Coordinates of C-alpha atoms and ligand atoms in Angstrom, one line a residue:
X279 CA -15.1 12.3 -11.1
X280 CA -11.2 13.2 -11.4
X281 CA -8.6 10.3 -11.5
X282 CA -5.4 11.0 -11.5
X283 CA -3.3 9.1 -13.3
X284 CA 0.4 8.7 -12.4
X285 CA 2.1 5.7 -14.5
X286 CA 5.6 6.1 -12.8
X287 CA 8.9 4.0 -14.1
X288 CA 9.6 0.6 -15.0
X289 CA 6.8 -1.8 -15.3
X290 CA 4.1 0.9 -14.0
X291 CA 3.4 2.3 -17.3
X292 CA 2.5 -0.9 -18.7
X293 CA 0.1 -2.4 -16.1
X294 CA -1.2 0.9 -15.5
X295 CA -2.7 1.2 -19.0
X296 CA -4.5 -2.3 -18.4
X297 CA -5.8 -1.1 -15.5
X298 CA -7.1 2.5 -17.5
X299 CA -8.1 0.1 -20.4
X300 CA -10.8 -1.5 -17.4
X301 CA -11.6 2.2 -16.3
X302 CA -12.7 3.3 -19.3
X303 CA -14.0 -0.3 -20.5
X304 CA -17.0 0.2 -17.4
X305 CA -18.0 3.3 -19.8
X306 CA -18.9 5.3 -16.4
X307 CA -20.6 9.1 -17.0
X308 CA -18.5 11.9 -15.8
X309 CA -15.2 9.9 -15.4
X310 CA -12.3 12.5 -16.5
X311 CA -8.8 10.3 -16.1
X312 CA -5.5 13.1 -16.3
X313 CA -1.7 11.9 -16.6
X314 CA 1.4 13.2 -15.1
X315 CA 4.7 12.2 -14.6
X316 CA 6.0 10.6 -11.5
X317 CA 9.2 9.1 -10.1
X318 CA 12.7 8.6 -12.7
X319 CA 11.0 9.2 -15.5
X320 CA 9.7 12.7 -13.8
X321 CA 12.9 13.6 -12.7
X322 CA 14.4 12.7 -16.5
X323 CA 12.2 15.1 -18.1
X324 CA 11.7 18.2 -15.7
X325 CA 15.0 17.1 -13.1
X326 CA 12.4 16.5 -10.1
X327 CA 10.5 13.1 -9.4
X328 CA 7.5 15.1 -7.7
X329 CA 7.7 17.7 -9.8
X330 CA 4.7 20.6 -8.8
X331 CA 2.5 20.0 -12.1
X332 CA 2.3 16.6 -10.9
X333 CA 1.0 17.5 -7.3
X334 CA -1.6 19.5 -8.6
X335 CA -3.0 17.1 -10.8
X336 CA -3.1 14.5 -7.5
X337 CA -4.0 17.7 -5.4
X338 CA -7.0 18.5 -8.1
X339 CA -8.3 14.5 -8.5
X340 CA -10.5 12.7 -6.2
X341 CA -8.3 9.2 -6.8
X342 CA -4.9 8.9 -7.5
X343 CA -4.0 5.5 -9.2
X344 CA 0.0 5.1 -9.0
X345 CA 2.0 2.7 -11.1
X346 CA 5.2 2.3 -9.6
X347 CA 8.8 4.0 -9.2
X348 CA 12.4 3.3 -9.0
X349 CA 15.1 3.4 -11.6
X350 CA 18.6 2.0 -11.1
X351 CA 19.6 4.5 -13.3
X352 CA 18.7 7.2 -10.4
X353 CA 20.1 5.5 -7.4
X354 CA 23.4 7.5 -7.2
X355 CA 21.5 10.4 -6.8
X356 CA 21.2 12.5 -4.0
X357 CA 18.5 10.8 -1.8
X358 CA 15.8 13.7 -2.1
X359 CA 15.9 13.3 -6.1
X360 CA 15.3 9.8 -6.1
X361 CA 11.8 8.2 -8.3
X362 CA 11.0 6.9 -4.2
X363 CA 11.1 10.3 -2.8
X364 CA 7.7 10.6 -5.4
X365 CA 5.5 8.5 -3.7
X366 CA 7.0 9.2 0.1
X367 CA 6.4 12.7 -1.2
X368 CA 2.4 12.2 -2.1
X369 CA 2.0 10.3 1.0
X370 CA 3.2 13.2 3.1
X371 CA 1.9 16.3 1.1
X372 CA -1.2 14.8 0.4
X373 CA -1.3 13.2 4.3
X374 CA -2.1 9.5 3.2
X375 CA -1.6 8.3 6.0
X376 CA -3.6 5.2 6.2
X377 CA -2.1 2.4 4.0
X378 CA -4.9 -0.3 3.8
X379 CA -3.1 -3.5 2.6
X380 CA -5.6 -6.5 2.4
X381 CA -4.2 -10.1 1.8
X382 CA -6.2 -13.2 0.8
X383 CA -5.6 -15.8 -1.5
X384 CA -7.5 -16.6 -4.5
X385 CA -8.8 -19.9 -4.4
X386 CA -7.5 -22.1 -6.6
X387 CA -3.6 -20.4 -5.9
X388 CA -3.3 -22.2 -2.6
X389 CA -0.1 -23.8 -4.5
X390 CA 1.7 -20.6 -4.8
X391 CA 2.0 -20.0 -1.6
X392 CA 5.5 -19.8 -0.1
X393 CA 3.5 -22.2 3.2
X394 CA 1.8 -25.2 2.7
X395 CA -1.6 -24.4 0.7
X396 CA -3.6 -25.5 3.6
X397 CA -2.0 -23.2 5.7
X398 CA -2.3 -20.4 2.6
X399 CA -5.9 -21.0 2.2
X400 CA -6.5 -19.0 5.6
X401 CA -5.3 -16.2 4.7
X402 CA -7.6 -13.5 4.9
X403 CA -6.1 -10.1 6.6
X404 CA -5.8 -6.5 6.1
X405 CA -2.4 -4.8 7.2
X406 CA -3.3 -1.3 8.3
X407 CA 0.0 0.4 8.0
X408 CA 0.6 4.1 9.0
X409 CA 1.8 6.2 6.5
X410 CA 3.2 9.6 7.2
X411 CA 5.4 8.9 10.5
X412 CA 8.0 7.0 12.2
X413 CA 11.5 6.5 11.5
X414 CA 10.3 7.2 7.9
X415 CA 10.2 11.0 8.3
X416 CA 12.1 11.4 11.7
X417 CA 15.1 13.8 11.3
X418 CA 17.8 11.7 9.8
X419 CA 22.0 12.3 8.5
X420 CA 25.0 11.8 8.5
X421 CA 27.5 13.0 11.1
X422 CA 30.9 11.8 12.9
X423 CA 31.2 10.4 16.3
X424 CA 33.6 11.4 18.7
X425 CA 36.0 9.5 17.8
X426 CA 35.5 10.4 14.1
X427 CA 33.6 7.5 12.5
X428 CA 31.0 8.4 10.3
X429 CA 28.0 7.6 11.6
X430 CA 24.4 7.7 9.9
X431 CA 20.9 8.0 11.8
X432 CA 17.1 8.5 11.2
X433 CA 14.7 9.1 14.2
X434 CA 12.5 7.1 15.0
X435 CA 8.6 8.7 16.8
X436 CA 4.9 9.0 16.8
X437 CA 2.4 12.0 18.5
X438 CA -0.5 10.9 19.9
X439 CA -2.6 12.2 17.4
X440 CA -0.8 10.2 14.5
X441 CA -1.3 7.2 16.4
X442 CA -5.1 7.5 17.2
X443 CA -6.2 8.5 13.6
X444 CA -4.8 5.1 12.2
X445 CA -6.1 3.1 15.1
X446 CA -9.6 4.8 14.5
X447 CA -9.1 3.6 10.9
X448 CA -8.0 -0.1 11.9
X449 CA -11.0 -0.3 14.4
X450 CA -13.3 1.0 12.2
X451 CA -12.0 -1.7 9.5
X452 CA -12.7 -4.1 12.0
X453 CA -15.6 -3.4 12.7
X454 CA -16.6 -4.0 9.2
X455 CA -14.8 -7.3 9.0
X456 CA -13.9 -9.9 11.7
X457 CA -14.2 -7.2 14.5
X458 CA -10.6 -8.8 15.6
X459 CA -7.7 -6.1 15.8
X460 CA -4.3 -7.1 16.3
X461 CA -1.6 -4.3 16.9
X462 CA 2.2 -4.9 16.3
X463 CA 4.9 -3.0 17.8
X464 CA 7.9 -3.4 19.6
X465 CA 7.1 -1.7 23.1
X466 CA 9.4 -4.0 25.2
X467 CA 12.1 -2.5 23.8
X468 CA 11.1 1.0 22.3
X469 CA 9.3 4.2 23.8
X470 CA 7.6 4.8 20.2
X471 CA 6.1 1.9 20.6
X472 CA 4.7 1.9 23.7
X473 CA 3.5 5.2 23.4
X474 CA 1.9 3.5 20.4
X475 CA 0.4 1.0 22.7
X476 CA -1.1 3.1 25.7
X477 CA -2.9 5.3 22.5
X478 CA -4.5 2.4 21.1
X479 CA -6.0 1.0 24.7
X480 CA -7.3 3.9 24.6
X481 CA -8.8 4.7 21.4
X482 CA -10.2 0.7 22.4
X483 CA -12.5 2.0 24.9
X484 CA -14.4 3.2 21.7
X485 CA -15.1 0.3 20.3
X486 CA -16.6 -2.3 22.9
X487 CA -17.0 -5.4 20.1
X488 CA -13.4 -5.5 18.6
X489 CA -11.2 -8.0 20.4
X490 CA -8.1 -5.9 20.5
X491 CA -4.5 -8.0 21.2
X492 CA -0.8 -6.4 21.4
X493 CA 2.1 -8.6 19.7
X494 CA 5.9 -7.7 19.4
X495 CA 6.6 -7.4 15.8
X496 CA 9.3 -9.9 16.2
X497 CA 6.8 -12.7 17.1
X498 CA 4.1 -10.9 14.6
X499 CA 6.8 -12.0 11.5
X500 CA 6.7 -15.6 13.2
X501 CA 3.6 -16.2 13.5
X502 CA 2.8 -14.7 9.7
X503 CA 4.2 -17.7 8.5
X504 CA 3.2 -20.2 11.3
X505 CA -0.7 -19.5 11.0
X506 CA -1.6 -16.7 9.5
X507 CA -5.4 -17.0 9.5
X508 CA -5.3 -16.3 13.3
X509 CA -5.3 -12.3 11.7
X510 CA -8.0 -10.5 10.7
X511 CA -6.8 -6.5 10.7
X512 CA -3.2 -5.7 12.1
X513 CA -2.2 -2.2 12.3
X514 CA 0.9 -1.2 12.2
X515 CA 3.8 1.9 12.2
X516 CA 5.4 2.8 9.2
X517 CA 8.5 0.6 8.9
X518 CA 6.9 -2.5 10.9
X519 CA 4.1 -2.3 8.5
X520 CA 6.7 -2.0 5.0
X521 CA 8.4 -5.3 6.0
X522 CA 5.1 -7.5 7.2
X523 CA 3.2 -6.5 4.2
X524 CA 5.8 -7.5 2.0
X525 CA 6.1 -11.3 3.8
X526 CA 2.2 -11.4 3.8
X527 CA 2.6 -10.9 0.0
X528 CA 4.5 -14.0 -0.5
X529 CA 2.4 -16.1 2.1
X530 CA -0.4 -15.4 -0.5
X531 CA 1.9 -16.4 -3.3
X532 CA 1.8 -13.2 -5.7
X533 CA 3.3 -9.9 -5.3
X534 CA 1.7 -9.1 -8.1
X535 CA -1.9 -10.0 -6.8
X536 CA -2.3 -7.8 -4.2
X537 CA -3.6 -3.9 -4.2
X538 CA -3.7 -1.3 -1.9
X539 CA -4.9 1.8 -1.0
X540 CA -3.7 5.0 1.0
X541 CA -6.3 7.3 2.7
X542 CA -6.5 10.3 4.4
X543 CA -9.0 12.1 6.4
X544 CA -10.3 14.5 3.1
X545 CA -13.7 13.4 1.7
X546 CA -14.3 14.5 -1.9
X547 CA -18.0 14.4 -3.1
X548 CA -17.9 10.7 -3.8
X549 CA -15.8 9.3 -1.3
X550 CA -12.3 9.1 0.5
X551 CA -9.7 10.8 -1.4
X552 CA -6.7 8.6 -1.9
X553 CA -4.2 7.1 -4.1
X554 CA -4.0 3.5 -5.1
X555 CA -0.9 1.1 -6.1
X556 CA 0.2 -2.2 -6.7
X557 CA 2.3 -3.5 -3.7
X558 CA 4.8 -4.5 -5.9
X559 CA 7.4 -2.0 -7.4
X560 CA 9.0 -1.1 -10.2
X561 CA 10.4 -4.7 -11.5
X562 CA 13.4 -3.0 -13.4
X563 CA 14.0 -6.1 -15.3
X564 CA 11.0 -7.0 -17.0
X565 CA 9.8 -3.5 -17.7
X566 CA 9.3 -2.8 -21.5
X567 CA 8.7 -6.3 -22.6
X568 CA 5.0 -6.6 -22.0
X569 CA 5.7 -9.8 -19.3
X570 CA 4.7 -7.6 -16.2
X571 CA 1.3 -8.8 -14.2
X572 CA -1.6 -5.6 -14.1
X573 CA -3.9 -7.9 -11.9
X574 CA -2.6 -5.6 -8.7
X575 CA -3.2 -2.5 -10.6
X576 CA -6.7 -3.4 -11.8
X577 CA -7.4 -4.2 -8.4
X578 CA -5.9 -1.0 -7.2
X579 CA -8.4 0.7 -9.6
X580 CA -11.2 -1.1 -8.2
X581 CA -10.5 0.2 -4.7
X582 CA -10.3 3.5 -6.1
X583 CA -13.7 3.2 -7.4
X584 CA -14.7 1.6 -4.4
X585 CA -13.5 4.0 -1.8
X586 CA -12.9 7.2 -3.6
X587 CA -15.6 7.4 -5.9
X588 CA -18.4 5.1 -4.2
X589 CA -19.0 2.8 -6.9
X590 CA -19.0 -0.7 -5.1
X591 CA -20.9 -2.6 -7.4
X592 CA -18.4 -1.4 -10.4
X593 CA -15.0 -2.5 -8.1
X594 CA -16.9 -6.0 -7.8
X595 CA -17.2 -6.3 -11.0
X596 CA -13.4 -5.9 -11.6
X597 CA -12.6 -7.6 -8.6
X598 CA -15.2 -11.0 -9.7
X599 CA -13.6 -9.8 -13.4
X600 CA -9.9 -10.6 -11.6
X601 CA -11.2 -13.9 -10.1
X602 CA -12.3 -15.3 -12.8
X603 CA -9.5 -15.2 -15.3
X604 CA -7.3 -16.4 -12.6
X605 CA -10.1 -19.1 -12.2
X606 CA -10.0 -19.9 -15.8
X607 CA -6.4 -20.1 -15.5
X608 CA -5.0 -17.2 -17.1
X609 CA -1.3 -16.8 -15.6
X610 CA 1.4 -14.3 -15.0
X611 CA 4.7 -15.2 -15.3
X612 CA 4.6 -14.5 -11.1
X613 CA 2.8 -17.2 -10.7
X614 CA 4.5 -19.8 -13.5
X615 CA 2.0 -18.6 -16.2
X616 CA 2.7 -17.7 -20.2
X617 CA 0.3 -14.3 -20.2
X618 CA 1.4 -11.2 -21.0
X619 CA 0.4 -8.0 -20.0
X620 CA -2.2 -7.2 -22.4
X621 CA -3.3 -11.1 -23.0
X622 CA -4.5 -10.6 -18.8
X623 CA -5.8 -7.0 -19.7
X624 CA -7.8 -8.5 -22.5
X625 CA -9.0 -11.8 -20.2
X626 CA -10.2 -9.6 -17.7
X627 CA -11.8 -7.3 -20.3
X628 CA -13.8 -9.8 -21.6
X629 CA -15.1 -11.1 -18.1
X630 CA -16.5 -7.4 -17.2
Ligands
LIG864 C1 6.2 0.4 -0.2 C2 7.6 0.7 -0.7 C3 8.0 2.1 -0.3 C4 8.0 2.2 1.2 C5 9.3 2.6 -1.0 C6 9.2 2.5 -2.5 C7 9.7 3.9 -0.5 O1 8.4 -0.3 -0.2 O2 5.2 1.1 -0.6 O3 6.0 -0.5 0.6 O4 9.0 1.9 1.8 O5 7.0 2.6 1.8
LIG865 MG1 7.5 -1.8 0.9

């Protein structure tokens, strides 16, 4: 069983190696964990963020798990040099195109919550966001207008095929959770989206028991803070899906809580193949000084276990690890604690 390893810039090297420290602390037979260089740090030391050596390691491995990337330093570059263009650049090579993004609060944080903690304590969704289309890859520039303004511009579109392999992912996760679909788009106002809309009526037809509903993404964002235990899965384009899962972060309280996972359609002997991050990014500012959160990235690790290398009963225990050194009250400083990085590597060490 191959993982791939790929710390990134910022704080991903640091929560990363908690998260390898839990890895290798479940002693598994056969596990064979490889590193490579992603993102700034990447481009630093061989001048490309996604350089090839790197792609064949997450070409080669069964799971990927991803730290983070972004660098101020980098952000004058050209745009297809930057540490982002790494993981836009897995996504699409490696077509991850299913982003699975699950939200719930841990009881006991109902308090961190940006809503009202009994509103908080409902939260229990999963944000199925597609990955490899949309604006996000559409043709995009710069060019001049007629009357010579400089004008910039990405395309924005979706086949029929990319939009009825993530719905077939977002049913299927329905099915196998509160069989209750919700899909977001905007098709009052744009032909992508209701493209996106006729495909998944369609794809419906094929699953009888999930109540399916449409919602703008406009009022979606409303009602994600106004009551967000009505969801159960949403699924979501590219760019719609970025901006809710960020907000459905805070309305559980922690950025640096929540996990997720991007599939694609390749099985490997023991799984799904994918790659797994933290939802939250780089954090420029703390990076270095041991402060950063790995609870994300251990849960991203236990998803990779879970989905990649069919060890359920291993991800629970990290997962029931997780919950109960936040139970015990073991803090991050994202959620007003004093712990460290290693001091929450080491409490959820000793619950495993
Ligand atoms: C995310 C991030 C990325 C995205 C960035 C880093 C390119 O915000 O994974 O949500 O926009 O997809
Ligand atoms: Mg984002």
């Amino acid at each position: 069983m191959k993982i791939a390893v790929l710390p990134g810039d910022g704080i991903g090297p640091e929560v990363t190696h908690e998260a390898v420290r839990v890895i290798e602390a479940l002693d598994l037979p056969g596990i064979e964990l490889k590193e490579a260089p992603v993102g700034g740090a990447a481009y630093k030391a061989y001048g490309h963020p996604l350089p090839p050596d790197t792609l064949d390691v997450a070409r080669a491995a069964d799971g990927i798990l991803f730290g983070a990337v972004g660098d101020p330093d980098c952000d004058s570059l050209e745009r297809n040099l930057r540490p982002e263009q790494a993981i836009l650049g897995l996504r699409k090579e490696l077509t991850l195109f299913a982003n699975l993004r699950p939200a719930r609060v841990f009881a006991g944080l109902e308090d961190f919550s940006a809503l009202k903690p009994e509103i908080a304590g409902a939260i229990d969704l999963l944000i199925v966001r597609e990955l490899n289309g949309d604006v996000y890859f559409g043709e995009k520039g710069f060019r001049e207008t007629e009357s010579g303004e400089r004008e910039g511009y990405d395309i924005m579109s979706y086949s029929e095929s990319e939009v009825r392999r993530i719905a077939h992912v977002a049913f299927r996760a329905a099915m196998g959770r509160g069989k209750r679909l919700c899909s977001v788009d905007k098709a009052n106002v744009l032909e992508t989206s209701q493209l996106w809309r006729d495909v998944v009526i369609e794809v419906a037809k094929e699953y009888p028991e999930v109540a399916l509903e449409h919602m703008y993404v406009d009022n979606a964002a409303m009602q994600l803070v106004r009551r967000p235990g009505q969801f159960d899965v949403v699924v979501t384009g590219n760019l719609f899906g970025d901006i809710l899962s960020d907000q459905a972060s805070m309305c559980v309280g922690s950025i640096g809580l929540l996990a997720s996972a991007s599939l694609g359609e390749r099985q490997t002997e023991y799984g799904t193949f994918g790659l797994y991050e933290p939802i939250h990014g780089s954090a420029p500012d703390i990076a270095g000084q041991g402060l950063a959160n790995p609870m994300a990235t251990i849960l991203s690790a236990a998803m990779l276990l879970r989905h990649s290398l069919g060890l359920d009963s291993h991800a629970d225990r990290i997962e029931a690890a997780v919950a109960g050194a936040l139970a015990a009250g073991v803090r991050g400083g994202d959620l007003g604690g004093k712990a460290g990085t290693k001091e929450i590597g080491d409490a959820v060490l000793s619950r495993l």
